């Protein structure tokens, strides 16, 4: 059996981190146990992921003990990638993205 490459492990860590962020985006403030159950990761791995995400500001401790929530640093990233639909005539819609300046008049 061939050991996973460093690149494979890096991608795996990113996929797991995204899963944690997705759970927090869907549920709001949640415990590591809840996040673990939703992602299928062991609780110890979930705590490690949460610590790493907190280190870059993408996750922060919630108001209630033991809870985590999306951090303030993740908001600009979400806004840059937010996709919306706007009417462009008739029953058709045009997809667009929000620019960092949040100018949605275009």
N, CA, C and O of each residue as an XYZ file, in Angstrom:
424
protein
N       0.843     -1.179      0.000
C       0.000      0.000      0.000
C       0.891      1.246      0.000
O       1.880      1.311      0.730
N       0.536      2.210     -0.809
C       1.304      3.446     -0.940
C       0.751      4.474      0.046
O      -0.461      4.665      0.147
N       1.647      5.126      0.762
C       1.239      6.162      1.708
C       0.721      7.378      0.942
O       1.235      7.696     -0.131
N      -0.298      8.065      1.488
C      -0.802      9.258      0.805
C       0.276     10.328      0.723
O       1.068     10.500      1.648
N       0.296     11.035     -0.382
C       1.274     12.098     -0.551
C       0.892     13.298      0.308
O      -0.225     13.388      0.817
N       1.833     14.208      0.455
C       1.564     15.425      1.215
C       0.431     16.215      0.572
O      -0.410     16.782      1.271
N       0.407     16.253     -0.756
C      -0.661     16.966     -1.465
C      -2.022     16.361     -1.157
O      -2.996     17.082     -0.941
N      -2.085     15.018     -1.138
C      -3.343     14.343     -0.836
C      -3.816     14.686      0.578
O      -5.006     14.916      0.795
N      -2.897     14.720      1.529
C      -3.252     15.051      2.916
C      -3.701     16.504      3.023
O      -4.621     16.819      3.778
N      -3.059     17.380      2.273
C      -3.435     18.792      2.300
C      -4.845     18.991      1.756
O      -5.642     19.727      2.338
N      -5.145     18.342      0.653
C      -6.478     18.438      0.068
C      -7.507     17.842      1.027
O      -8.594     18.395      1.193
N      -7.170     16.726      1.652
C      -8.068     16.091      2.610
C      -8.364     17.034      3.778
O      -9.509     17.125      4.220
N      -7.354     17.729      4.276
C      -7.547     18.677      5.379
C      -8.453     19.829      4.946
O      -9.290     20.289      5.723
N      -8.288     20.291      3.719
C      -9.144     21.372      3.214
C     -10.595     20.915      3.066
O     -11.522     21.657      3.390
N     -10.782     19.707      2.581
C     -12.134     19.164      2.422
C     -12.810     19.040      3.786
O     -13.985     19.378      3.932
N     -12.068     18.555      4.784
C     -12.623     18.422      6.133
C     -12.928     19.792      6.737
O     -13.945     19.970      7.407
N     -12.049     20.749      6.497
C     -12.277     22.105      7.011
C     -13.515     22.714      6.381
O     -14.313     23.355      7.064
N     -13.677     22.516      5.082
C     -14.868     23.031      4.399
C     -16.126     22.383      4.963
O     -17.149     23.051      5.111
N     -16.065     21.102      5.276
C     -17.227     20.418      5.845
C     -17.612     21.043      7.188
O     -18.797     21.208      7.480
N     -16.618     21.388      8.000
C     -16.886     22.046      9.289
C     -17.543     23.402      9.051
O     -18.538     23.734      9.696
N     -16.994     24.178      8.133
C     -17.568     25.491      7.825
C     -18.984     25.366      7.281
O     -19.851     26.176      7.609
N     -19.219     24.365      6.459
C     -20.564     24.140      5.912
C     -21.570     23.840      7.024
O     -22.693     24.343      6.998
N     -21.169     23.022      8.000
C     -22.056     22.701      9.122
C     -22.382     23.968      9.911
O     -23.540     24.220     10.246
N     -21.355     24.758     10.203
C     -21.587     25.991     10.958
C     -22.449     26.975     10.176
O     -23.272     27.678     10.763
N     -22.270     27.032      8.865
C     -23.092     27.916      8.033
C     -24.549     27.453      8.035
O     -25.468     28.272      8.021
N     -24.749     26.150      8.053
C     -26.106     25.603      8.019
C     -26.805     25.677      9.375
O     -27.966     26.077      9.459
N     -26.087     25.288     10.441
C     -26.709     25.172     11.752
C     -26.529     26.386     12.652
O     -27.282     26.572     13.608
N     -25.537     27.208     12.350
C     -25.202     28.278     13.277
C     -24.326     27.715     14.391
O     -23.737     26.646     14.233
N     -24.235     28.422     15.516
C     -23.361     27.969     16.600
C     -23.640     26.512     16.976
O     -24.788     26.122     17.190
N     -22.574     25.722     17.054
C     -22.703     24.290     17.299
C     -21.542     23.790     18.138
O     -20.472     24.398     18.169
N     -21.767     22.681     18.816
C     -20.709     22.059     19.605
C     -19.838     21.188     18.706
O     -20.243     20.808     17.607
N     -18.649     20.882     19.184
C     -17.750     19.997     18.443
C     -18.404     18.635     18.228
O     -18.210     18.011     17.185
N     -19.166     18.181     19.196
C     -19.840     16.883     19.073
C     -20.850     16.905     17.927
O     -20.909     15.970     17.128
N     -21.641     17.970     17.849
C     -22.623     18.090     16.760
C     -21.921     18.170     15.409
O     -22.332     17.517     14.450
N     -20.867     18.970     15.339
C     -20.107     19.096     14.089
C     -19.513     17.753     13.709
O     -19.537     17.369     12.540
N     -18.981     17.036     14.690
C     -18.407     15.718     14.464
C     -19.443     14.755     13.890
O     -19.166     14.023     12.940
N     -20.628     14.766     14.471
C     -21.700     13.878     13.995
C     -22.110     14.218     12.572
O     -22.363     13.318     11.771
N     -22.179     15.504     12.247
C     -22.601     15.925     10.908
C     -21.542     15.659      9.845
O     -21.874     15.363      8.697
N     -20.252     15.763     10.225
C     -19.176     15.570      9.248
C     -18.676     14.134      9.185
O     -18.044     13.736      8.206
N     -18.957     13.361     10.220
C     -18.456     11.988     10.258
C     -17.015     11.882     10.735
O     -16.411     10.811     10.666
N     -16.467     12.982     11.215
C     -15.097     12.994     11.743
C     -15.120     12.685     13.237
O     -16.089     13.015     13.921
N     -14.064     12.055     13.749
C     -13.987     11.841     15.197
C     -13.974     13.194     15.928
O     -13.519     14.197     15.379
N     -14.471     13.208     17.154
C     -14.532     14.450     17.924
C     -13.140     15.054     18.100
O     -12.978     16.270     18.007
N     -12.130     14.210     18.353
C     -10.765     14.737     18.544
C     -10.262     15.427     17.275
O      -9.615     16.471     17.356
N     -10.548     14.862     16.122
C     -10.163     15.499     14.851
C     -10.943     16.783     14.630
O     -10.409     17.755     14.095
N     -12.203     16.790     15.040
C     -13.037     17.979     14.892
C     -12.487     19.119     15.740
O     -12.445     20.264     15.290
N     -12.063     18.811     16.965
C     -11.454     19.851     17.803
C     -10.186     20.405     17.149
O      -9.951     21.613     17.178
N      -9.380     19.538     16.567
C      -8.149     19.980     15.900
C      -8.485     20.886     14.707
O      -7.845     21.919     14.512
N      -9.477     20.500     13.922
C      -9.908     21.329     12.795
C     -10.432     22.677     13.288
O     -10.106     23.716     12.714
N     -11.231     22.667     14.336
C     -11.770     23.908     14.880
C     -10.659     24.816     15.396
O     -10.709     26.030     15.201
N      -9.658     24.236     16.053
C      -8.514     25.029     16.527
C      -7.770     25.669     15.366
O      -7.401     26.842     15.431
N      -7.550     24.903     14.306
C      -6.847     25.442     13.130
C      -7.673     26.533     12.445
O      -7.125     27.556     12.035
N      -8.965     26.324     12.321
C      -9.832     27.324     11.705
C      -9.926     28.577     12.580
O     -10.023     29.689     12.061
N      -9.897     28.402     13.890
C      -9.918     29.548     14.804
C      -8.618     30.349     14.697
O      -8.624     31.572     14.839
N      -7.515     29.661     14.450
C      -6.216     30.339     14.340
C      -6.182     31.335     13.179
O      -5.455     32.326     13.237
N      -6.960     31.081     12.130
C      -7.012     32.001     10.987
C      -8.264     32.880     11.002
O      -8.504     33.645     10.068
N      -9.059     32.765     12.069
C     -10.222     33.630     12.229
C     -11.475     33.185     11.507
O     -12.453     33.931     11.464
N     -11.474     31.989     10.937
C     -12.646     31.518     10.208
C     -13.690     30.912     11.129
O     -14.850     30.758     10.746
N     -13.277     30.565     12.351
C     -14.167     30.019     13.374
C     -13.809     30.709     14.678
O     -12.650     31.054     14.911
N     -14.803     30.909     15.521
C     -14.546     31.459     16.853
C     -15.466     30.788     17.856
O     -16.470     30.174     17.494
N     -15.109     30.915     19.109
C     -15.950     30.348     20.167
C     -17.279     31.083     20.179
O     -17.339     32.297     19.983
N     -18.341     30.328     20.411
C     -19.660     30.916     20.484
C     -19.916     31.548     21.839
O     -19.057     31.522     22.721
N     -21.090     32.109     21.996
C     -21.469     32.741     23.254
C     -21.661     31.689     24.340
O     -21.246     31.889     25.482
N     -22.279     30.586     23.990
C     -22.518     29.509     24.948
C     -21.298     28.604     25.061
O     -20.593     28.364     24.081
N     -21.067     28.117     26.249
C     -19.916     27.253     26.517
C     -19.918     26.044     25.583
O     -20.935     25.371     25.413
N     -18.757     25.786     24.985
C     -18.595     24.614     24.134
C     -19.057     24.793     22.703
O     -18.938     23.872     21.895
N     -19.580     25.957     22.377
C     -20.050     26.193     21.017
C     -19.017     26.928     20.184
O     -18.193     27.687     20.694
N     -19.087     26.676     18.887
C     -18.265     27.365     17.899
C     -19.200     27.980     16.875
O     -20.312     27.495     16.663
N     -18.741     29.052     16.241
C     -19.522     29.710     15.194
C     -18.560     30.213     14.120
O     -17.346     30.243     14.322
N     -19.113     30.600     12.992
C     -18.275     31.165     11.942
C     -17.611     32.432     12.463
O     -18.242     33.236     13.148
N     -16.341     32.602     12.136
C     -15.599     33.770     12.578
C     -15.748     34.929     11.613
O     -16.189     34.761     10.477
N     -15.380     36.080     12.074
C     -15.517     37.307     11.283
C     -14.651     37.258     10.022
O     -15.012     37.863      9.012
N     -13.538     36.565     10.057
C     -12.651     36.517      8.888
C     -13.237     35.719      7.732
O     -12.783     35.867      6.597
N     -14.226     34.881      7.988
C     -14.821     34.092      6.911
C     -15.865     34.909      6.145
O     -16.188     34.570      5.007
N     -16.391     35.965      6.740
C     -17.442     36.756      6.097
C     -16.992     37.353      4.763
O     -17.714     37.207      3.776
N     -15.827     38.023      4.684
C     -15.420     38.546      3.369
C     -15.273     37.450      2.316
O     -15.588     37.662      1.145
N     -14.797     36.287      2.731
C     -14.668     35.172      1.791
C     -16.040     34.738      1.286
O     -16.204     34.463      0.097
N     -17.014     34.675      2.169
C     -18.364     34.287      1.762
C     -18.970     35.325      0.825
O     -19.613     34.979     -0.165
N     -18.761     36.595      1.144
C     -19.322     37.644      0.300
C     -18.705     37.653     -1.096
O     -19.389     37.933     -2.080
N     -17.406     37.346     -1.179
C     -16.753     37.322     -2.489
C     -17.267     36.194     -3.361
O     -17.225     36.294     -4.587
N     -17.750     35.122     -2.752
C     -18.173     33.971     -3.529
C     -19.681     33.781     -3.560
O     -20.177     32.809     -4.129
N     -20.407     34.704     -2.951
C     -21.861     34.606     -2.923
C     -22.414     34.711     -4.338
O     -22.126     35.663     -5.064
N     -23.196     33.738     -4.709
C     -23.823     33.752     -6.029
C     -25.295     34.073     -5.834
O     -25.950     33.519     -4.950
N     -25.808     34.964     -6.658
C     -27.209     35.338     -6.569
C     -27.813     35.334     -7.965
O     -27.098     35.304     -8.967
N     -29.127     35.364     -8.014
C     -29.829     35.441     -9.295
C     -30.636     36.728     -9.303
O     -31.232     37.103     -8.294
N     -30.652     37.395    -10.435
C     -31.440     38.616    -10.573
C     -32.224     38.527    -11.874
O     -31.747     37.949    -12.851
N     -33.416     39.094    -11.890
C     -34.220     39.046    -13.122
C     -33.509     39.765    -14.264
O     -32.929     40.832    -14.062
N     -33.552     39.192    -15.448
C     -32.946     39.848    -16.612
C     -33.952     39.970    -17.744
O     -33.581     40.244    -18.885
N     -35.197     39.770    -17.436
C     -36.235     39.894    -18.453
C     -37.065     38.636    -18.551
O     -36.534     37.525    -18.547
N     -38.350     38.811    -18.639
C     -39.233     37.658    -18.747
C     -39.113     36.776    -17.517
O     -39.095     37.259    -16.385
N     -39.032     35.476    -17.758
C     -38.905     34.546    -16.635
C     -37.482     34.003    -16.531
O     -37.266     32.944    -15.941
N     -36.513     34.718    -17.098
C     -35.125     34.285    -17.054
C     -34.368     35.041    -15.959
O     -34.724     36.162    -15.596
N     -33.336     34.410    -15.452
C     -32.499     35.002    -14.428
C     -31.043     34.930    -14.852
O     -30.624     33.989    -15.525
N     -30.279     35.933    -14.450
C     -28.840     35.953    -14.723
C     -28.112     35.709    -13.416
O     -28.457     36.291    -12.388
N     -27.114     34.856    -13.453
C     -26.309     34.606    -12.256
C     -25.172     35.599    -12.225
O     -24.659     36.004    -13.268
N     -24.784     35.987    -11.042
C     -23.666     36.906    -10.879
C     -22.988     36.656     -9.558
O     -23.410     35.799     -8.781
N     -21.950     37.396     -9.310
C     -21.287     37.288     -8.024
C     -21.198     38.662     -7.398
O     -21.130     39.676     -8.091
N     -21.198     38.679     -6.088
C     -21.071     39.938     -5.373
C     -19.616     40.347     -5.394
O     -18.736     39.554     -5.061
N     -19.361     41.577     -5.782
C     -17.991     42.054     -5.794
C     -17.582     42.427     -4.375
O     -18.452     42.644     -3.531
N     -16.291     42.507     -4.086
C     -15.871     42.867     -2.735
C     -16.437     44.201     -2.263
O     -16.569     44.415     -1.058
N     -16.774     45.099     -3.180
C     -17.334     46.393     -2.786
C     -18.834     46.293     -2.500
O     -19.443     47.261     -2.043
N     -19.425     45.144     -2.763
C     -20.842     44.886     -2.571
C     -21.737     45.747     -3.450
O     -22.896     45.985     -3.112
N     -21.213     46.209     -4.563
C     -22.003     46.974     -5.523
C     -22.830     45.999     -6.330
O     -22.328     45.384     -7.270
N     -24.102     45.851     -5.968
C     -24.976     44.871     -6.620
C     -25.860     45.525     -7.671
O     -26.817     44.906     -8.137
N     -25.562     46.759     -8.054
C     -26.394     47.468     -9.025
C     -26.092     47.081    -10.465
O     -26.842     47.452    -11.367
N     -25.028     46.355    -10.697
C     -24.642     45.987    -12.066
C     -25.468     44.857    -12.591
O     -25.272     44.425    -13.728
